[in-house]
Amino acid sequence: MRLSTLRHACRNLPTPSVHQPRTGVRVFGLAKSSLPLGPSSNSQLLLRAASSVSGTTSAEKAPKLGKQTDGPGYENTIRENVQRTKEEMVALQRGHPALKPTLAIIQADEDDRLLELNKKMAGKIGLNVTQICLPRECTEDEIIEEVLKLNEDPRVHGVYLHLPPASLTSRVLNTLRPEKDVDGVSDLNVGRLVRGDMNQGFIPPLANAVMELLARHDTPMEGRIVLVVGGEGPLGVALQCLMQRRGMVVLHSRRSSEVLQKQANAVVLLAAGHMDVPPTWLRPGTAVIHCGSALMTEDHGMEMSGVGPLTAALRMQNVVQSSSRWAQGQQYRPWTLRSLKLQPLSPVPSDIEISRAQTPKPVDQLAQEIGLLQEETEAYGRTKAKVRLSLLDRLREQPDGKYVLVAGITPTPLGEGKSTVVIGLVQALSAHLKLNSFACLRQPSQGPTFGVKGQRGQISTRISMLEISMLINESFNLHLTGDIHAITAANNLVAAAIDARMLHEATQKDKALYSRLVPSVNGVRRFSPIQISRLRRLGISEIDPSALTPQEVSSFVRLDLDPAKVTWQRVVDTNDRFLRKITVGQASTEKGHVRETQFDIAVASEIMAILALADGLGDMKTRLGRMVVGSSRSGQPVTAEDLGVSGALAVLMKDAIKPTLMQTLEGSPVFVHAGPFANIAHGNSSVLADKLALKLVGEDGFVVTEAGFGADIGMEKFFNIKCRASGLRPNVVVLVATVRALKMHGGGPNVSAGSPLPREYIDENLSLVGKGCSSNLRKQIQIAHLFGVPVVVALNVFKTDTQAEIDLVCQMAKESGASDAVPCHHWARGGRGSVELAQAVKQAGSQPSHFQFLYSQETPIVEKIRMIAQKVYGADDIELSPEAQAKIDYYNQQGYGKLPICMAKTHLSLSHMPEKKGTPTGFTLPIRDIRASIGAGFIYPLVGTMSTMPGLPTRPCFYDIDLDPVTEEITGLF
């Protein structure tokens, strides 16, 4: 029966008049401090034994309630409930020692009797009670504001609304989270009770107390006739359901009725005010339970006994139950992933057509399927959400799943499809092998989206829409959740702070500068926390601004940045070649402080690299603070914390640090997070996304992430930098190859983006394929083995590839040391086309991995560079320019010598020469300069010429991008 129908049915019974009780009647009652359910907020429970129709009393004719409610029997009932709850509490805290169940009481007057009663009962059990006192005439909005705070407070496990009936509006009751509604007043909890589903709901404590008192009566529960008078609120509905479930016959009336009462074995009065029943109306042995508002007094000849503690005890029992459910909810949740059906078509439609033909799951549904709690996600629309890092604390003890890295052979300028392999593999694992699996991808820069991309058929460097669902389509390649914009804002704030500080130092004397940096506010001068940190770095222990000596003041206010040695650049997420060199400070207001600088693409910012390597908000803030932005004239490094800007940077980045949850076309989960420039940074998605995913998939699941560019760059940096920062160890490397790229490395003609492929790449040519396998493919497999990780080769199949070419690649890959080599058809068939790869990865993942770093942190900088050049690239040796050698000496002097190396070189060759394909030998690797990203935590040698700001071609992609103003559909983006 629907709740509204049940409540309507309760109104259709007679409403007789109310009578005052006689004197001399023995009453057993509930004190004023009981639950405010039903029509009154100051309820009382009065259990009366009627002796006979004539009203005479005798022990023999009184109803038998076991032991009297004001005697040892009643005390035993309370004691039994308290003891049972204490045992539950002990068991709960044995498994969760830090958990302290807490009940919050919101009340709207100064009557503290209820609080004291609940505190006393809570103390017996070991619970906390907190009190929120509102004004007697508080508004609905004021109540809701407090309820919302308690909803979000993880320390509170139960909320009791001790408020006047007029304040218990539907809006108030249903604002309270059902899992914290320990009095069972919300519509959802009442509905659960009506339906008989109490796995998540709560029985109202007062209704439960009434049932316990009725159970102590000698009359059997089955078939007992109970008259319920009044009570159209949640208590009345709950009580009626409980009684009917115990086999009682429930009669309902708005007011007490002599006729109905003479039929009843028990009468429950739920209405407000004095609604008392003369003994002449009752059958002998009838139990009367009164939940009215008025306290009975001795003026009526009644004896009050505190039945209120029973209700309080049952309330505490609900709080412990709520805490237990909360604790269970914090445990790892098995997945219930629902895969989406994908119908492959031939010929394969365009990416955008495929995407729009699929209806994605709402992101909250996806989050629930993979075991995320409601409070762990922040939705950005219907199809994407940020995931909070609190997940790591909740699943701290959960074993990680298998960690799979997708890398590639040295690619053509068109790219070989590592990202498509990631998605195809994850869809095969989850949708077809039914194994928990997660993809972790970088967020693409907006610059190339509107600049240069290839076309599928000449495969592109972007992610195909076949693999990424429509919820990842336009937003994936555009703003997504704004992380790159946050990085841009943070980066440019640092740049602005640098130039402003240099200007102010150049135009003000120490005293004036000090007065502005440490101003007097309301007559008080004090250092900010970040300024105190700078004082400590300067060796100044004083924290009173007036106590610093002139020399200390000068040291404090003078960063003395050398304009020629500022290394920090501004960024923008647009390909703009004319920003590669700019001049700033030309306005007359800048007083001639002109200097040359430049813009980089936003993803080249060190802040992006920090986002990708940080393992938490605290770590990110520390890294941001230690970013070196330049050097002083005396040669000392100047950091973002010296500028006083690190706290503001953390504020700008506080949401960007949370990975973005999305899904594939087949409904598999994807984390999209961070996208550091793969040339001058490490080119991998974030540590945090991988860590969150590894916990979510469980011990038998798989997390598949991608390394930028070829294995010689992306994979090497993944192992030596990302794995060193994260502490994670990969189980399998999937090495992506294409027949096209292998033909190029076997001696085929040049491949250029936007140009038709030469015939050698379209027609079968086993000779070129074989030469490419024996050179570049073999070398990349050997590089992976340097780190002790098994390799599975994934051949990304194109429609121009012949079966003989495919078989040759797989055969030679195995002969070169790959654990397995399989063709992948995910572009045409989705996850089903990568099932063989998924099985190979599963098999390789079950084998032991003997991961090792290529070099020790203690190895000198020069030797680290040499080891990478010789063992990974195949160079004979390295050649350091004088400038590079000077930088190495400087970094060693500053204590940066133990940082890992992040080589900045071309991705188009194992060497520094893009035109050298296959496996170049006999070359010396030139190191023209060395720079440092101290915040990110690596040193990056520059090999050859490396631009950090791409330019637009003659015909950029934006010629094809448009928006339909009626349908709001985007065209030309894919």
mmCIF file of N, CA and C in Angstrom, residues 59 70 177 215 300 366 549 579 653 804:
data_model
loop_
_atom_site.group_PDB
_atom_site.id
_atom_site.type_symbol
_atom_site.label_atom_id
_atom_site.label_comp_id
_atom_site.label_asym_id
_atom_site.label_seq_id
_atom_site.Cartn_x
_atom_site.Cartn_y
_atom_site.Cartn_z
ATOM 1 N N ALA A 59 -5.191 -5.711 42.319
ATOM 2 C CA ALA A 59 -4.043 -6.338 41.665
ATOM 3 C C ALA A 59 -4.482 -7.519 40.842
ATOM 4 N N ASP A 70 7.021 0.147 36.337
ATOM 5 C CA ASP A 70 7.819 0.979 37.224
ATOM 6 C C ASP A 70 8.619 0.127 38.191
ATOM 7 N N ARG A 177 19.231 13.245 5.686
ATOM 8 C CA ARG A 177 19.637 12.034 4.973
ATOM 9 C C ARG A 177 19.019 10.804 5.635
ATOM 10 N N ALA A 215 4.339 -6.171 23.999
ATOM 11 C CA ALA A 215 4.821 -7.547 24.000
ATOM 12 C C ALA A 215 4.923 -8.097 25.407
ATOM 13 N N HIS A 300 -4.148 13.780 39.299
ATOM 14 C CA HIS A 300 -5.078 12.772 38.796
ATOM 15 C C HIS A 300 -4.936 11.466 39.557
ATOM 16 N N LEU A 366 27.117 5.091 -12.827
ATOM 17 C CA LEU A 366 28.439 4.488 -13.044
ATOM 18 C C LEU A 366 29.236 4.466 -11.742
ATOM 19 N N THR A 549 65.887 43.286 12.667
ATOM 20 C CA THR A 549 66.953 44.264 12.449
ATOM 21 C C THR A 549 66.873 44.772 11.008
ATOM 22 N N LEU A 579 53.740 33.855 -29.893
ATOM 23 C CA LEU A 579 54.017 34.052 -28.468
ATOM 24 C C LEU A 579 55.298 33.346 -28.035
ATOM 25 N N MET A 653 44.222 25.187 -7.428
ATOM 26 C CA MET A 653 44.352 23.815 -7.911
ATOM 27 C C MET A 653 43.588 22.789 -7.082
ATOM 28 N N ALA A 804 49.180 -12.068 -43.814
ATOM 29 C CA ALA A 804 50.587 -12.483 -43.787
ATOM 30 C C ALA A 804 51.428 -11.480 -43.004
#
